[in-house]
RNA sequence: GCCGCGUUGGUCAAGGGGUUAAGACGCCUCCCUUUCACGGAGGAAUCACGGGUUCGAAUCCCGUACGUGGUACCA
């Protein structure tokens, strides 16, 4: 393998949100490039103006940035092989298409959309619901193969709308070696004469990938498995245009599936999990599709869970940082079969990464969540301490609000059902006296509070355990959170006493 | 319909002729903790089916079923 000049590319069309499968395709490209000291290129495939969506390109770059996968070359950082948007390379494609015609590998086709539809309708049968424009029908259509030469010249001269189609050979077995699937082969007679250049002069994907991969010196082409069926067209184009020896090595990545079949935006709404990397709002319908970021995922976790959805290094390791992935990734170990996305497991990865990373890494994001709920933080160091204290209990970033807001704000509701059944006067008495004891503590530390609490409990002959739960409810409002004395130590003397007194009045009301 | 690709517990998966068929998520039980988690110890649950080949098949071959992608002047 040529390690020195590996060049891979991610080639999205700017038509909407970036979903799981897309991010994983980027990731595998990125990992492969970094592992081999190569370049990771992003090329925007915007050859279909009808599907162009405002803002979609910027959105893609935002997602890549959030994930920590910055391209070496892209429309934003042009390298030596620009431009990096296919719409801006329009001029270069036609020559290649015409070169194919000259060599007998392609032809002009003048059929109108209506004529194409008519052909499909008349040829359609139950056994063949979607007839192709292929070797069987092309001589009955309007193209430079079926029409007399002078007629073709005339049509061309009159600027008749036309496309250029590849002429699939009659009986040829087209095969290639996929880095994941191994040897894959197709019969040329079963593949249709795909359009290469559209009537508006734009190339289709088929022509554009081949030409651009060549021009951009792409060495390895990784893409979703949905492309496997059209691979024979690409192989042929490489053979006709640049030579098979120049062709990149292909890898067709397995699909990521949803709970019931293929993963769709709908699944997200239906099962309550994100499918896009980041929030995406459809410009036309104004419909918002939630992203992993906004759901409260850490990019480290998102990358990790995507990496192992269809790949593993053969060991028992489950948690990988980006650097470890770069070190250990190998395209050959990518699975052949599609994998069903499991949100429960995805959450587990996030929880693991929250535990693993120091709170300083994600503190600003948690702070934003707090602020969105009108809880403002002024002491950052203290905030970090609190987050580190409660992070074992959080799976998604918004969980921090439930797990930590009471450190900054006294509870306004109390789980009285948890205390009332066993509440009595002697306990009221205890807590009243405990408050006076607390007043006397000079060094407000966890141990001192706990000692004071236990000594008083012994004196009053009450089991400390029976008092801890009420105390917890007093301080946090519910049955959750870290050790009570830890909480008391954290919120301070005055606040602790205030909360106990307030709760006492509620419990005894 | 045709073509391509796939198929190890519910999910992600290791293993690729001889294994008690790893591990993880989820689920259940117990321990820790008089909160909730974390952590720890256990448990239930699997080689899609049918034929071959072989002393021996989850592993190799062939069928079938199922899933998935393509079958556009979309990518």
PDB file of N, CA and C in Angstrom, chain A residues 354-448:
ATOM      1  N   UNK A 354     -18.641  10.785  29.926  1.00  0.00           N
ATOM      2  CA  UNK A 354     -18.851  11.815  30.942  1.00  0.00           C
ATOM      3  C   UNK A 354     -18.039  11.465  32.186  1.00  0.00           C
ATOM      4  N   UNK A 355     -18.047  10.192  32.537  1.00  0.00           N
ATOM      5  CA  UNK A 355     -17.288   9.759  33.718  1.00  0.00           C
ATOM      6  C   UNK A 355     -15.783   9.908  33.496  1.00  0.00           C
ATOM      7  N   UNK A 356     -15.381   9.550  32.308  1.00  0.00           N
ATOM      8  CA  UNK A 356     -13.961   9.492  31.974  1.00  0.00           C
ATOM      9  C   UNK A 356     -13.307  10.876  31.867  1.00  0.00           C
ATOM     10  N   UNK A 357     -14.031  11.790  31.264  1.00  0.00           N
ATOM     11  CA  UNK A 357     -13.459  13.124  31.037  1.00  0.00           C
ATOM     12  C   UNK A 357     -13.634  14.028  32.268  1.00  0.00           C
ATOM     13  N   UNK A 358     -12.677  14.898  32.533  1.00  0.00           N
ATOM     14  CA  UNK A 358     -12.877  15.864  33.620  1.00  0.00           C
ATOM     15  C   UNK A 358     -13.983  16.846  33.227  1.00  0.00           C
ATOM     16  N   UNK A 359     -14.718  17.312  34.212  1.00  0.00           N
ATOM     17  CA  UNK A 359     -15.859  18.189  33.939  1.00  0.00           C
ATOM     18  C   UNK A 359     -15.459  19.464  33.205  1.00  0.00           C
ATOM     19  N   UNK A 360     -14.213  19.856  33.335  1.00  0.00           N
ATOM     20  CA  UNK A 360     -13.773  21.083  32.656  1.00  0.00           C
ATOM     21  C   UNK A 360     -13.986  20.993  31.151  1.00  0.00           C
ATOM     22  N   UNK A 361     -13.919  19.770  30.617  1.00  0.00           N
ATOM     23  CA  UNK A 361     -14.067  19.588  29.176  1.00  0.00           C
ATOM     24  C   UNK A 361     -15.458  19.996  28.680  1.00  0.00           C
ATOM     25  N   UNK A 362     -16.477  19.678  29.469  1.00  0.00           N
ATOM     26  CA  UNK A 362     -17.830  19.956  28.986  1.00  0.00           C
ATOM     27  C   UNK A 362     -18.604  20.953  29.841  1.00  0.00           C
ATOM     28  N   UNK A 363     -17.898  21.544  30.801  1.00  0.00           N
ATOM     29  CA  UNK A 363     -18.559  22.453  31.729  1.00  0.00           C
ATOM     30  C   UNK A 363     -19.285  23.611  31.037  1.00  0.00           C
ATOM     31  N   UNK A 364     -18.697  24.151  29.980  1.00  0.00           N
ATOM     32  CA  UNK A 364     -19.346  25.297  29.340  1.00  0.00           C
ATOM     33  C   UNK A 364     -20.666  24.898  28.686  1.00  0.00           C
ATOM     34  N   UNK A 365     -20.719  23.691  28.186  1.00  0.00           N
ATOM     35  CA  UNK A 365     -21.980  23.236  27.586  1.00  0.00           C
ATOM     36  C   UNK A 365     -23.049  23.030  28.659  1.00  0.00           C
ATOM     37  N   UNK A 366     -22.634  22.495  29.809  1.00  0.00           N
ATOM     38  CA  UNK A 366     -23.588  22.293  30.898  1.00  0.00           C
ATOM     39  C   UNK A 366     -24.073  23.650  31.409  1.00  0.00           C
ATOM     40  N   UNK A 367     -23.152  24.574  31.432  1.00  0.00           N
ATOM     41  CA  UNK A 367     -23.495  25.920  31.882  1.00  0.00           C
ATOM     42  C   UNK A 367     -24.581  26.520  30.993  1.00  0.00           C
ATOM     43  N   UNK A 368     -24.459  26.292  29.706  1.00  0.00           N
ATOM     44  CA  UNK A 368     -25.484  26.788  28.777  1.00  0.00           C
ATOM     45  C   UNK A 368     -26.836  26.167  29.073  1.00  0.00           C
ATOM     46  N   UNK A 369     -26.806  24.883  29.409  1.00  0.00           N
ATOM     47  CA  UNK A 369     -28.062  24.195  29.730  1.00  0.00           C
ATOM     48  C   UNK A 369     -28.694  24.819  30.976  1.00  0.00           C
ATOM     49  N   UNK A 370     -27.852  25.118  31.954  1.00  0.00           N
ATOM     50  CA  UNK A 370     -28.343  25.752  33.185  1.00  0.00           C
ATOM     51  C   UNK A 370     -28.920  27.128  32.876  1.00  0.00           C
ATOM     52  N   UNK A 371     -28.196  27.857  32.067  1.00  0.00           N
ATOM     53  CA  UNK A 371     -28.637  29.222  31.749  1.00  0.00           C
ATOM     54  C   UNK A 371     -29.958  29.224  30.983  1.00  0.00           C
ATOM     55  N   UNK A 372     -30.121  28.212  30.144  1.00  0.00           N
ATOM     56  CA  UNK A 372     -31.379  28.115  29.406  1.00  0.00           C
ATOM     57  C   UNK A 372     -32.541  27.907  30.370  1.00  0.00           C
ATOM     58  N   UNK A 373     -32.224  27.429  31.560  1.00  0.00           N
ATOM     59  CA  UNK A 373     -33.278  27.227  32.567  1.00  0.00           C
ATOM     60  C   UNK A 373     -33.205  28.303  33.641  1.00  0.00           C
ATOM     61  N   UNK A 374     -32.590  29.416  33.269  1.00  0.00           N
ATOM     62  CA  UNK A 374     -32.507  30.577  34.170  1.00  0.00           C
ATOM     63  C   UNK A 374     -31.748  30.331  35.450  1.00  0.00           C
ATOM     64  N   UNK A 375     -30.776  29.472  35.379  1.00  0.00           N
ATOM     65  CA  UNK A 375     -29.911  29.278  36.539  1.00  0.00           C
ATOM     66  C   UNK A 375     -28.523  29.739  36.118  1.00  0.00           C
ATOM     67  N   UNK A 376     -28.071  30.836  36.709  1.00  0.00           N
ATOM     68  CA  UNK A 376     -26.803  31.421  36.271  1.00  0.00           C
ATOM     69  C   UNK A 376     -25.685  31.119  37.245  1.00  0.00           C
ATOM     70  N   UNK A 377     -24.554  30.780  36.693  1.00  0.00           N
ATOM     71  CA  UNK A 377     -23.411  30.354  37.488  1.00  0.00           C
ATOM     72  C   UNK A 377     -22.368  31.458  37.492  1.00  0.00           C
ATOM     73  N   UNK A 378     -21.889  31.836  38.673  1.00  0.00           N
ATOM     74  CA  UNK A 378     -20.826  32.843  38.668  1.00  0.00           C
ATOM     75  C   UNK A 378     -19.488  32.309  39.134  1.00  0.00           C
ATOM     76  N   UNK A 379     -19.511  31.217  39.910  1.00  0.00           N
ATOM     77  CA  UNK A 379     -18.236  30.661  40.365  1.00  0.00           C
ATOM     78  C   UNK A 379     -17.893  29.404  39.562  1.00  0.00           C
ATOM     79  N   UNK A 380     -17.069  29.587  38.547  1.00  0.00           N
ATOM     80  CA  UNK A 380     -16.736  28.490  37.642  1.00  0.00           C
ATOM     81  C   UNK A 380     -16.020  27.324  38.311  1.00  0.00           C
ATOM     82  N   UNK A 381     -15.109  27.657  39.219  1.00  0.00           N
ATOM     83  CA  UNK A 381     -14.339  26.606  39.879  1.00  0.00           C
ATOM     84  C   UNK A 381     -15.258  25.740  40.734  1.00  0.00           C
ATOM     85  N   UNK A 382     -16.143  26.396  41.432  1.00  0.00           N
ATOM     86  CA  UNK A 382     -17.099  25.681  42.266  1.00  0.00           C
ATOM     87  C   UNK A 382     -18.026  24.821  41.397  1.00  0.00           C
ATOM     88  N   UNK A 383     -18.439  25.401  40.301  1.00  0.00           N
ATOM     89  CA  UNK A 383     -19.306  24.708  39.350  1.00  0.00           C
ATOM     90  C   UNK A 383     -18.658  23.400  38.872  1.00  0.00           C
ATOM     91  N   UNK A 384     -17.393  23.508  38.498  1.00  0.00           N
ATOM     92  CA  UNK A 384     -16.653  22.334  38.033  1.00  0.00           C
ATOM     93  C   UNK A 384     -16.611  21.249  39.110  1.00  0.00           C
ATOM     94  N   UNK A 385     -16.368  21.683  40.346  1.00  0.00           N
ATOM     95  CA  UNK A 385     -16.305  20.743  41.467  1.00  0.00           C
ATOM     96  C   UNK A 385     -17.616  19.983  41.606  1.00  0.00           C
ATOM     97  N   UNK A 386     -18.708  20.735  41.523  1.00  0.00           N
ATOM     98  CA  UNK A 386     -20.031  20.124  41.630  1.00  0.00           C
ATOM     99  C   UNK A 386     -20.250  19.118  40.508  1.00  0.00           C
ATOM    100  N   UNK A 387     -19.898  19.502  39.299  1.00  0.00           N
ATOM    101  CA  UNK A 387     -20.101  18.603  38.162  1.00  0.00           C
ATOM    102  C   UNK A 387     -19.303  17.315  38.317  1.00  0.00           C
ATOM    103  N   UNK A 388     -18.073  17.465  38.773  1.00  0.00           N
ATOM    104  CA  UNK A 388     -17.262  16.266  38.975  1.00  0.00           C
ATOM    105  C   UNK A 388     -17.868  15.369  40.051  1.00  0.00           C
ATOM    106  N   UNK A 389     -18.515  15.998  41.021  1.00  0.00           N
ATOM    107  CA  UNK A 389     -19.128  15.235  42.107  1.00  0.00           C
ATOM    108  C   UNK A 389     -20.330  14.414  41.647  1.00  0.00           C
ATOM    109  N   UNK A 390     -21.090  14.946  40.712  1.00  0.00           N
ATOM    110  CA  UNK A 390     -22.320  14.253  40.317  1.00  0.00           C
ATOM    111  C   UNK A 390     -22.251  13.530  38.971  1.00  0.00           C
ATOM    112  N   UNK A 391     -21.128  13.602  38.292  1.00  0.00           N
ATOM    113  CA  UNK A 391     -21.115  13.097  36.912  1.00  0.00           C
ATOM    114  C   UNK A 391     -21.384  11.610  36.762  1.00  0.00           C
ATOM    115  N   UNK A 392     -21.138  10.826  37.820  1.00  0.00           N
ATOM    116  CA  UNK A 392     -21.434   9.392  37.750  1.00  0.00           C
ATOM    117  C   UNK A 392     -22.916   9.115  37.533  1.00  0.00           C
ATOM    118  N   UNK A 393     -23.728  10.106  37.815  1.00  0.00           N
ATOM    119  CA  UNK A 393     -25.177   9.902  37.724  1.00  0.00           C
ATOM    120  C   UNK A 393     -25.774  10.441  36.431  1.00  0.00           C
ATOM    121  N   UNK A 394     -24.938  10.886  35.508  1.00  0.00           N
ATOM    122  CA  UNK A 394     -25.465  11.529  34.299  1.00  0.00           C
ATOM    123  C   UNK A 394     -25.141  10.736  33.034  1.00  0.00           C
ATOM    124  N   UNK A 395     -26.143  10.530  32.203  1.00  0.00           N
ATOM    125  CA  UNK A 395     -25.855   9.869  30.934  1.00  0.00           C
ATOM    126  C   UNK A 395     -25.842  10.868  29.784  1.00  0.00           C
ATOM    127  N   UNK A 396     -26.718  11.858  29.849  1.00  0.00           N
ATOM    128  CA  UNK A 396     -26.723  12.910  28.840  1.00  0.00           C
ATOM    129  C   UNK A 396     -26.500  14.236  29.543  1.00  0.00           C
ATOM    130  N   UNK A 397     -25.919  15.179  28.855  1.00  0.00           N
ATOM    131  CA  UNK A 397     -25.576  16.458  29.467  1.00  0.00           C
ATOM    132  C   UNK A 397     -26.734  17.149  30.209  1.00  0.00           C
ATOM    133  N   UNK A 398     -27.950  17.137  29.664  1.00  0.00           N
ATOM    134  CA  UNK A 398     -29.042  17.787  30.401  1.00  0.00           C
ATOM    135  C   UNK A 398     -29.321  17.148  31.766  1.00  0.00           C
ATOM    136  N   UNK A 399     -28.880  15.906  31.971  1.00  0.00           N
ATOM    137  CA  UNK A 399     -29.074  15.267  33.275  1.00  0.00           C
ATOM    138  C   UNK A 399     -28.393  16.041  34.386  1.00  0.00           C
ATOM    139  N   UNK A 400     -27.371  16.789  34.020  1.00  0.00           N
ATOM    140  CA  UNK A 400     -26.652  17.559  35.036  1.00  0.00           C
ATOM    141  C   UNK A 400     -27.564  18.554  35.734  1.00  0.00           C
ATOM    142  N   UNK A 401     -28.572  19.016  35.013  1.00  0.00           N
ATOM    143  CA  UNK A 401     -29.466  19.985  35.645  1.00  0.00           C
ATOM    144  C   UNK A 401     -30.195  19.336  36.817  1.00  0.00           C
ATOM    145  N   UNK A 402     -30.749  18.161  36.567  1.00  0.00           N
ATOM    146  CA  UNK A 402     -31.466  17.468  37.635  1.00  0.00           C
ATOM    147  C   UNK A 402     -30.537  17.049  38.766  1.00  0.00           C
ATOM    148  N   UNK A 403     -29.326  16.700  38.389  1.00  0.00           N
ATOM    149  CA  UNK A 403     -28.400  16.169  39.376  1.00  0.00           C
ATOM    150  C   UNK A 403     -27.609  17.232  40.124  1.00  0.00           C
ATOM    151  N   UNK A 404     -27.633  18.448  39.633  1.00  0.00           N
ATOM    152  CA  UNK A 404     -26.763  19.453  40.252  1.00  0.00           C
ATOM    153  C   UNK A 404     -27.414  20.797  40.527  1.00  0.00           C
ATOM    154  N   UNK A 405     -28.597  21.027  40.012  1.00  0.00           N
ATOM    155  CA  UNK A 405     -29.178  22.366  40.193  1.00  0.00           C
ATOM    156  C   UNK A 405     -29.393  22.715  41.667  1.00  0.00           C
ATOM    157  N   UNK A 406     -29.647  21.724  42.504  1.00  0.00           N
ATOM    158  CA  UNK A 406     -29.914  22.010  43.916  1.00  0.00           C
ATOM    159  C   UNK A 406     -28.675  22.499  44.676  1.00  0.00           C
ATOM    160  N   UNK A 407     -27.532  22.406  44.037  1.00  0.00           N
ATOM    161  CA  UNK A 407     -26.331  22.958  44.667  1.00  0.00           C
ATOM    162  C   UNK A 407     -26.347  24.478  44.586  1.00  0.00           C
ATOM    163  N   UNK A 408     -27.147  24.978  43.655  1.00  0.00           N
ATOM    164  CA  UNK A 408     -27.159  26.419  43.419  1.00  0.00           C
ATOM    165  C   UNK A 408     -28.489  27.061  43.748  1.00  0.00           C
ATOM    166  N   UNK A 409     -29.462  26.229  44.027  1.00  0.00           N
ATOM    167  CA  UNK A 409     -30.814  26.733  44.215  1.00  0.00           C
ATOM    168  C   UNK A 409     -31.525  25.820  45.202  1.00  0.00           C
ATOM    169  N   UNK A 410     -32.105  26.396  46.254  1.00  0.00           N
ATOM    170  CA  UNK A 410     -32.811  25.574  47.242  1.00  0.00           C
ATOM    171  C   UNK A 410     -34.011  24.905  46.583  1.00  0.00           C
ATOM    172  N   UNK A 411     -34.341  23.697  47.052  1.00  0.00           N
ATOM    173  CA  UNK A 411     -35.484  23.017  46.457  1.00  0.00           C
ATOM    174  C   UNK A 411     -36.785  23.779  46.706  1.00  0.00           C
ATOM    175  N   UNK A 412     -37.695  23.662  45.787  1.00  0.00           N
ATOM    176  CA  UNK A 412     -38.988  24.314  45.980  1.00  0.00           C
ATOM    177  C   UNK A 412     -40.075  23.264  46.173  1.00  0.00           C
ATOM    178  N   UNK A 413     -39.680  22.015  45.971  1.00  0.00           N
ATOM    179  CA  UNK A 413     -40.620  20.907  46.191  1.00  0.00           C
ATOM    180  C   UNK A 413     -39.901  19.828  46.981  1.00  0.00           C
ATOM    181  N   UNK A 414     -40.653  19.151  47.807  1.00  0.00           N
ATOM    182  CA  UNK A 414     -40.039  18.107  48.630  1.00  0.00           C
ATOM    183  C   UNK A 414     -40.804  16.805  48.478  1.00  0.00           C
ATOM    184  N   UNK A 415     -40.073  15.741  48.416  1.00  0.00           N
ATOM    185  CA  UNK A 415     -40.701  14.427  48.320  1.00  0.00           C
ATOM    186  C   UNK A 415     -41.182  14.045  49.721  1.00  0.00           C
ATOM    187  N   UNK A 416     -42.268  14.663  50.147  1.00  0.00           N
ATOM    188  CA  UNK A 416     -42.732  14.461  51.524  1.00  0.00           C
ATOM    189  C   UNK A 416     -43.229  13.047  51.776  1.00  0.00           C
ATOM    190  N   UNK A 417     -43.680  12.394  50.709  1.00  0.00           N
ATOM    191  CA  UNK A 417     -44.141  11.017  50.872  1.00  0.00           C
ATOM    192  C   UNK A 417     -43.047  10.117  51.415  1.00  0.00           C
ATOM    193  N   UNK A 418     -41.813  10.474  51.093  1.00  0.00           N
ATOM    194  CA  UNK A 418     -40.697   9.643  51.527  1.00  0.00           C
ATOM    195  C   UNK A 418     -40.377   9.834  53.014  1.00  0.00           C
ATOM    196  N   UNK A 419     -40.762  10.954  53.587  1.00  0.00           N
ATOM    197  CA  UNK A 419     -40.462  11.213  55.002  1.00  0.00           C
ATOM    198  C   UNK A 419     -41.663  11.032  55.915  1.00  0.00           C
ATOM    199  N   UNK A 420     -42.771  11.511  55.489  1.00  0.00           N
ATOM    200  CA  UNK A 420     -43.960  11.587  56.353  1.00  0.00           C
ATOM    201  C   UNK A 420     -44.310  10.340  57.163  1.00  0.00           C
ATOM    202  N   UNK A 421     -44.348   9.179  56.523  1.00  0.00           N
ATOM    203  CA  UNK A 421     -44.762   7.986  57.276  1.00  0.00           C
ATOM    204  C   UNK A 421     -43.992   7.787  58.572  1.00  0.00           C
ATOM    205  N   UNK A 422     -42.711   8.161  58.540  1.00  0.00           N
ATOM    206  CA  UNK A 422     -41.906   7.911  59.741  1.00  0.00           C
ATOM    207  C   UNK A 422     -41.544   9.213  60.472  1.00  0.00           C
ATOM    208  N   UNK A 423     -42.227  10.260  60.125  1.00  0.00           N
ATOM    209  CA  UNK A 423     -41.894  11.551  60.725  1.00  0.00           C
ATOM    210  C   UNK A 423     -42.560  11.686  62.084  1.00  0.00           C
ATOM    211  N   UNK A 424     -41.834  12.244  63.052  1.00  0.00           N
ATOM    212  CA  UNK A 424     -42.441  12.424  64.373  1.00  0.00           C
ATOM    213  C   UNK A 424     -41.776  13.581  65.122  1.00  0.00           C
ATOM    214  N   UNK A 425     -42.258  13.836  66.276  1.00  0.00           N
ATOM    215  CA  UNK A 425     -41.771  14.986  67.041  1.00  0.00           C
ATOM    216  C   UNK A 425     -40.306  14.897  67.421  1.00  0.00           C
ATOM    217  N   UNK A 426     -39.905  13.686  67.780  1.00  0.00           N
ATOM    218  CA  UNK A 426     -38.507  13.564  68.200  1.00  0.00           C
ATOM    219  C   UNK A 426     -37.560  13.898  67.045  1.00  0.00           C
ATOM    220  N   UNK A 427     -38.013  13.678  65.829  1.00  0.00           N
ATOM    221  CA  UNK A 427     -37.166  14.021  64.689  1.00  0.00           C
ATOM    222  C   UNK A 427     -37.132  15.534  64.477  1.00  0.00           C
ATOM    223  N   UNK A 428     -38.277  16.145  64.652  1.00  0.00           N
ATOM    224  CA  UNK A 428     -38.317  17.607  64.568  1.00  0.00           C
ATOM    225  C   UNK A 428     -37.360  18.190  65.600  1.00  0.00           C
ATOM    226  N   UNK A 429     -37.454  17.630  66.760  1.00  0.00           N
ATOM    227  CA  UNK A 429     -36.602  18.039  67.861  1.00  0.00           C
ATOM    228  C   UNK A 429     -35.126  17.890  67.496  1.00  0.00           C
ATOM    229  N   UNK A 430     -34.820  16.751  66.927  1.00  0.00           N
ATOM    230  CA  UNK A 430     -33.437  16.492  66.520  1.00  0.00           C
ATOM    231  C   UNK A 430     -32.928  17.568  65.561  1.00  0.00           C
ATOM    232  N   UNK A 431     -33.710  17.804  64.536  1.00  0.00           N
ATOM    233  CA  UNK A 431     -33.227  18.744  63.514  1.00  0.00           C
ATOM    234  C   UNK A 431     -33.131  20.174  64.042  1.00  0.00           C
ATOM    235  N   UNK A 432     -34.031  20.542  64.947  1.00  0.00           N
ATOM    236  CA  UNK A 432     -33.925  21.870  65.547  1.00  0.00           C
ATOM    237  C   UNK A 432     -32.610  22.016  66.302  1.00  0.00           C
ATOM    238  N   UNK A 433     -32.333  21.003  67.071  1.00  0.00           N
ATOM    239  CA  UNK A 433     -31.099  21.042  67.846  1.00  0.00           C
ATOM    240  C   UNK A 433     -29.872  20.940  66.949  1.00  0.00           C
ATOM    241  N   UNK A 434     -30.016  20.143  65.883  1.00  0.00           N
ATOM    242  CA  UNK A 434     -28.921  19.964  64.938  1.00  0.00           C
ATOM    243  C   UNK A 434     -28.544  21.316  64.310  1.00  0.00           C
ATOM    244  N   UNK A 435     -29.549  22.119  64.045  1.00  0.00           N
ATOM    245  CA  UNK A 435     -29.268  23.439  63.487  1.00  0.00           C
ATOM    246  C   UNK A 435     -28.397  24.270  64.430  1.00  0.00           C
ATOM    247  N   UNK A 436     -28.717  24.221  65.694  1.00  0.00           N
ATOM    248  CA  UNK A 436     -27.914  24.975  66.671  1.00  0.00           C
ATOM    249  C   UNK A 436     -26.495  24.443  66.715  1.00  0.00           C
ATOM    250  N   UNK A 437     -26.379  23.114  66.625  1.00  0.00           N
ATOM    251  CA  UNK A 437     -25.043  22.508  66.611  1.00  0.00           C
ATOM    252  C   UNK A 437     -24.252  22.987  65.396  1.00  0.00           C
ATOM    253  N   UNK A 438     -24.942  23.010  64.275  1.00  0.00           N
ATOM    254  CA  UNK A 438     -24.266  23.403  63.036  1.00  0.00           C
ATOM    255  C   UNK A 438     -23.745  24.830  63.128  1.00  0.00           C
ATOM    256  N   UNK A 439     -24.540  25.684  63.756  1.00  0.00           N
ATOM    257  CA  UNK A 439     -24.123  27.084  63.938  1.00  0.00           C
ATOM    258  C   UNK A 439     -22.751  27.159  64.593  1.00  0.00           C
ATOM    259  N   UNK A 440     -22.522  26.213  65.476  1.00  0.00           N
ATOM    260  CA  UNK A 440     -21.283  26.263  66.265  1.00  0.00           C
ATOM    261  C   UNK A 440     -20.063  25.719  65.521  1.00  0.00           C
ATOM    262  N   UNK A 441     -20.302  25.029  64.411  1.00  0.00           N
ATOM    263  CA  UNK A 441     -19.148  24.468  63.691  1.00  0.00           C
ATOM    264  C   UNK A 441     -18.311  25.593  63.092  1.00  0.00           C
ATOM    265  N   UNK A 442     -17.028  25.557  63.418  1.00  0.00           N
ATOM    266  CA  UNK A 442     -16.152  26.620  62.910  1.00  0.00           C
ATOM    267  C   UNK A 442     -15.567  26.245  61.565  1.00  0.00           C
ATOM    268  N   UNK A 443     -15.107  25.009  61.486  1.00  0.00           N
ATOM    269  CA  UNK A 443     -14.536  24.578  60.217  1.00  0.00           C
ATOM    270  C   UNK A 443     -15.572  23.736  59.479  1.00  0.00           C
ATOM    271  N   UNK A 444     -16.211  24.349  58.486  1.00  0.00           N
ATOM    272  CA  UNK A 444     -17.313  23.704  57.758  1.00  0.00           C
ATOM    273  C   UNK A 444     -16.782  22.652  56.793  1.00  0.00           C
ATOM    274  N   UNK A 445     -16.621  21.452  57.348  1.00  0.00           N
ATOM    275  CA  UNK A 445     -16.076  20.357  56.541  1.00  0.00           C
ATOM    276  C   UNK A 445     -16.971  19.147  56.675  1.00  0.00           C
ATOM    277  N   UNK A 446     -16.943  18.334  55.666  1.00  0.00           N
ATOM    278  CA  UNK A 446     -17.733  17.100  55.626  1.00  0.00           C
ATOM    279  C   UNK A 446     -17.640  16.313  56.935  1.00  0.00           C
ATOM    280  N   UNK A 447     -16.424  16.061  57.423  1.00  0.00           N
ATOM    281  CA  UNK A 447     -16.239  15.218  58.603  1.00  0.00           C
ATOM    282  C   UNK A 447     -16.889  15.836  59.833  1.00  0.00           C
ATOM    283  N   UNK A 448     -16.709  17.147  59.978  1.00  0.00           N
ATOM    284  CA  UNK A 448     -17.254  17.815  61.147  1.00  0.00           C
ATOM    285  C   UNK A 448     -18.771  17.782  61.169  1.00  0.00           C
TER     286      UNK A 448
END
